Short mmCIF file of C-alpha atoms in Angstrom, two decimals:
data_model
loop_
_atom_site.label_atom_id
_atom_site.label_comp_id
_atom_site.label_asym_id
_atom_site.label_seq_id
_atom_site.Cartn_x
_atom_site.Cartn_y
_atom_site.Cartn_z
CA GLY A 1 -106.07 82.89 42.28
CA GLN A 2 -106.13 80.00 44.66
CA SER A 3 -108.48 77.06 44.90
CA LEU A 4 -108.67 73.71 46.62
CA GLU A 5 -110.81 70.70 45.73
CA GLN A 6 -111.76 67.93 48.11
CA PRO A 7 -114.70 65.49 48.21
CA SER A 8 -117.77 66.78 50.02
CA GLU A 9 -118.42 63.62 51.98
CA VAL A 10 -116.95 60.21 52.76
CA THR A 11 -118.44 57.29 54.69
CA ALA A 12 -116.49 54.44 56.28
CA VAL A 13 -116.90 51.83 59.01
CA GLU A 14 -115.18 51.62 62.36
CA GLY A 15 -111.73 50.10 62.16
CA ALA A 16 -111.35 50.84 58.45
CA ILE A 17 -108.90 53.11 56.64
CA VAL A 18 -110.08 56.18 54.74
CA GLN A 19 -108.25 58.58 52.44
CA ILE A 20 -109.36 62.16 51.84
CA ASN A 21 -107.84 63.74 48.75
CA CYS A 22 -107.07 67.39 48.10
CA THR A 23 -105.94 69.06 44.89
CA TYR A 24 -104.93 72.69 44.84
CA GLN A 25 -104.05 75.60 42.60
CA THR A 26 -102.00 78.40 44.04
CA SER A 27 -99.11 80.73 43.37
CA GLY A 28 -96.10 80.65 45.65
CA PHE A 29 -96.96 77.39 47.44
CA TYR A 30 -95.46 77.05 50.92
CA GLY A 31 -97.28 74.09 52.41
CA LEU A 32 -100.43 71.98 52.74
CA SER A 33 -102.09 71.44 56.09
CA TRP A 34 -105.09 69.53 57.41
CA TYR A 35 -107.64 70.46 60.06
CA GLN A 36 -110.45 68.65 61.84
CA GLN A 37 -113.69 70.29 62.90
CA HIS A 38 -116.43 68.73 64.98
CA ASP A 39 -119.95 70.14 64.79
CA GLY A 40 -120.14 73.57 66.36
CA GLY A 41 -116.48 73.63 67.25
CA ALA A 42 -113.33 75.39 66.14
CA PRO A 43 -111.03 73.75 63.57
CA THR A 44 -108.01 72.04 65.09
CA PHE A 45 -104.69 71.35 63.39
CA LEU A 46 -103.83 67.79 62.34
CA SER A 47 -100.74 67.90 60.12
CA TYR A 48 -98.58 69.95 57.77
CA ASN A 49 -96.53 69.06 54.69
CA ALA A 50 -94.06 71.45 53.13
CA LEU A 51 -92.05 68.83 51.24
CA ASP A 52 -93.05 65.83 49.16
CA GLY A 53 -93.71 62.65 51.04
CA LEU A 54 -95.58 61.19 53.96
CA GLU A 55 -95.90 62.64 57.46
CA GLU A 56 -97.21 60.32 60.16
CA THR A 57 -98.81 61.34 63.43
CA GLY A 58 -100.36 58.42 65.26
CA ARG A 59 -103.39 57.12 63.36
CA PHE A 60 -103.26 60.05 60.94
CA SER A 61 -100.87 60.46 58.02
CA SER A 62 -100.64 63.16 55.38
CA PHE A 63 -99.04 63.02 51.97
CA LEU A 64 -97.93 65.71 49.55
CA SER A 65 -96.86 65.70 45.90
CA ARG A 66 -95.94 69.24 44.87
CA SER A 67 -95.43 68.27 41.23
CA ASP A 68 -99.04 67.01 41.08
CA SER A 69 -100.45 69.79 43.34
CA TYR A 70 -102.03 66.98 45.32
CA GLY A 71 -102.18 65.74 48.84
CA TYR A 72 -104.21 63.40 51.01
CA LEU A 73 -105.05 62.69 54.61
CA LEU A 74 -105.08 59.05 55.64
CA LEU A 75 -107.00 58.01 58.73
CA GLN A 76 -106.36 54.50 60.04
CA GLU A 77 -108.21 52.37 62.59
CA LEU A 78 -111.24 54.64 62.31
CA GLN A 79 -113.16 55.39 65.48
CA MET A 80 -116.63 56.86 65.92
CA LYS A 81 -115.08 60.02 67.32
CA ASP A 82 -113.35 60.60 63.97
CA SER A 83 -116.74 61.59 62.50
CA ALA A 84 -116.13 65.25 61.69
CA SER A 85 -115.33 67.63 58.85
CA TYR A 86 -111.79 67.66 57.49
CA PHE A 87 -110.28 70.61 55.67
CA CYS A 88 -107.15 70.94 53.62
CA ALA A 89 -105.51 74.37 53.57
CA VAL A 90 -102.79 75.94 51.47
CA ARG A 91 -100.30 78.49 52.70
CA SER A 92 -99.09 80.71 49.93
CA GLN A 93 -96.75 83.58 49.35
CA GLY A 94 -97.62 86.67 51.34
CA GLY A 95 -99.06 84.79 54.27
CA LYS A 96 -102.45 83.81 52.86
CA LEU A 97 -104.03 80.68 54.33
CA ILE A 98 -106.85 79.36 52.15
CA PHE A 99 -109.11 76.43 53.05
CA GLY A 100 -110.96 73.90 50.96
CA GLN A 101 -114.71 73.44 51.34
CA GLY A 102 -114.29 70.50 53.66
CA THR A 103 -115.01 66.76 53.62
CA GLU A 104 -117.62 65.43 55.99
CA LEU A 105 -116.53 62.03 57.28
CA SER A 106 -119.17 59.71 58.72
CA VAL A 107 -117.92 56.67 60.60
CA LYS A 108 -120.49 53.89 60.92
CA PRO A 109 -120.46 51.06 63.49
CA ASN B 1 -103.05 79.52 78.26
CA ALA B 2 -105.86 81.42 76.58
CA GLY B 3 -104.59 80.95 72.99
CA VAL B 4 -106.99 82.77 70.67
CA THR B 5 -110.02 84.46 72.20
CA GLN B 6 -112.95 85.90 70.29
CA THR B 7 -115.57 88.24 71.64
CA PRO B 8 -118.50 88.18 71.54
CA LYS B 9 -119.52 84.54 71.13
CA PHE B 10 -123.04 85.32 69.96
CA ARG B 11 -124.69 88.43 68.57
CA VAL B 12 -127.93 89.38 66.86
CA LEU B 13 -127.88 92.57 64.78
CA LYS B 14 -130.53 94.44 62.90
CA THR B 15 -129.89 95.25 59.25
CA GLY B 16 -127.86 98.43 58.99
CA GLN B 17 -126.34 98.24 62.46
CA SER B 18 -122.60 98.18 62.95
CA MET B 19 -120.42 96.08 65.20
CA THR B 20 -116.83 95.05 65.86
CA LEU B 21 -115.60 91.55 66.55
CA LEU B 22 -112.44 91.30 68.60
CA CYS B 23 -109.78 88.63 68.28
CA ALA B 24 -106.97 88.46 70.81
CA GLN B 25 -104.03 86.04 70.85
CA ASP B 26 -101.39 85.62 73.55
CA MET B 27 -98.88 83.54 71.55
CA ASN B 28 -96.95 86.45 70.02
CA HIS B 29 -98.04 85.32 66.55
CA GLU B 30 -97.29 87.46 63.52
CA TYR B 31 -100.13 86.33 61.26
CA MET B 32 -103.81 86.69 62.03
CA TYR B 33 -106.87 85.82 59.95
CA TRP B 34 -110.61 86.32 59.86
CA TYR B 35 -112.80 83.65 58.22
CA ARG B 36 -116.50 83.17 57.79
CA GLN B 37 -118.08 79.73 57.67
CA ASP B 38 -121.41 79.04 56.03
CA PRO B 39 -123.01 75.60 55.51
CA GLY B 40 -121.31 73.77 52.65
CA MET B 41 -118.92 76.66 51.98
CA GLY B 42 -115.99 75.76 54.17
CA LEU B 43 -113.87 78.52 55.67
CA ARG B 44 -113.61 81.60 53.48
CA LEU B 45 -110.89 84.15 54.16
CA ILE B 46 -112.20 87.67 54.74
CA HIS B 47 -109.07 89.64 55.63
CA TYR B 48 -105.70 88.83 57.09
CA SER B 49 -102.66 90.49 58.61
CA VAL B 50 -98.99 89.56 58.43
CA GLY B 51 -97.93 91.89 61.22
CA GLU B 52 -98.83 94.83 63.40
CA GLY B 53 -100.12 97.71 61.31
CA THR B 54 -100.68 95.61 58.17
CA THR B 55 -103.86 94.21 56.66
CA ALA B 56 -104.76 92.57 53.35
CA LYS B 57 -107.89 91.42 51.57
CA GLY B 58 -108.84 87.78 51.41
CA GLU B 59 -111.41 85.97 49.27
CA VAL B 60 -114.58 87.72 50.50
CA PRO B 61 -113.62 91.17 51.87
CA ASP B 62 -116.63 93.23 50.75
CA GLY B 63 -118.68 94.69 53.60
CA TYR B 64 -115.92 94.20 56.17
CA ASN B 65 -113.01 96.24 57.48
CA VAL B 66 -110.16 95.24 59.76
CA SER B 67 -107.48 96.81 61.89
CA ARG B 68 -104.33 95.49 63.56
CA LEU B 69 -103.15 98.35 65.76
CA LYS B 70 -101.56 95.97 68.29
CA LYS B 71 -99.82 92.73 67.46
CA GLN B 72 -102.04 90.68 69.74
CA ASN B 73 -105.37 92.05 68.49
CA PHE B 74 -107.16 91.81 65.16
CA LEU B 75 -110.52 93.58 64.85
CA LEU B 76 -113.20 92.84 62.27
CA GLY B 77 -115.78 95.54 61.64
CA LEU B 78 -119.15 95.49 59.93
CA GLU B 79 -120.17 99.05 59.15
CA SER B 80 -123.70 98.31 57.95
CA ALA B 81 -124.74 94.74 58.59
CA ALA B 82 -126.74 92.81 55.99
CA PRO B 83 -128.60 89.48 56.31
CA SER B 84 -126.01 87.96 53.93
CA GLN B 85 -123.44 88.46 56.69
CA THR B 86 -125.24 86.00 58.94
CA SER B 87 -122.54 83.43 59.55
CA VAL B 88 -120.09 81.93 62.00
CA TYR B 89 -116.89 83.96 62.14
CA PHE B 90 -113.56 82.43 63.12
CA CYS B 91 -110.33 84.16 63.94
CA ALA B 92 -107.00 82.33 63.63
CA SER B 93 -103.35 83.08 64.20
CA THR B 94 -100.04 81.50 63.22
CA GLY B 95 -96.39 82.08 64.00
CA THR B 96 -93.75 83.10 61.50
CA ALA B 97 -93.20 79.49 60.41
CA ASN B 98 -96.93 79.52 59.64
CA THR B 99 -97.33 75.77 59.86
CA GLU B 100 -100.14 75.48 62.43
CA ALA B 101 -103.08 77.82 62.78
CA PHE B 102 -104.80 78.23 66.13
CA PHE B 103 -108.48 79.14 66.04
CA GLY B 104 -110.77 81.00 68.37
CA GLN B 105 -114.09 79.43 69.38
CA GLY B 106 -116.07 81.40 66.85
CA THR B 107 -118.71 84.13 66.86
CA ARG B 108 -122.21 83.27 65.75
CA LEU B 109 -123.68 86.37 64.14
CA THR B 110 -127.27 86.68 62.99
CA VAL B 111 -128.42 89.72 61.04
CA VAL B 112 -132.17 90.17 60.92
#
């Protein structure tokens, strides 16, 4: 089967850096992606890692270690608007796309 | 650009009634997915399709059926709705590279 583990909630202050971790178990791993979801809205894509290493997109970075079945999302220079839920997702053989349970990020002034 | 469109956006059903949720995408994507989202449960995969005419079971398929008769459409059916199917349903699609999923705006379904 497949499963993903991520913390249920994280709190940080404006301007800080926060890291959201994700560990996964899957067969036929193809890539790890991250999504953001604001209350009542649809999830939106943030980043994707197929190979080991760091991918940077503006204030957001994502890291993958396939040997450790582990990845993280790094958010820098936190803003109030970054308060949202963040999901990691694993793409596996056969086209399945499975999501973690989500991490609720609260950014405080 | 419409992207991924779900209809309806809201629906209230009585227990035992049936309904079909429609997902349409205009990006020529191969893969399409149906998820349900409940508080604290994240997005759980119901069924998915890797191409026209194909469907496969996800994590929570019981009580649901799907069809992909046309590449751009993915239908989710509830034959006999139950209160446990009260949820927000999201449809998503990805291209062959399958790196970025695009989501519809969701359908809020209440079964009473």
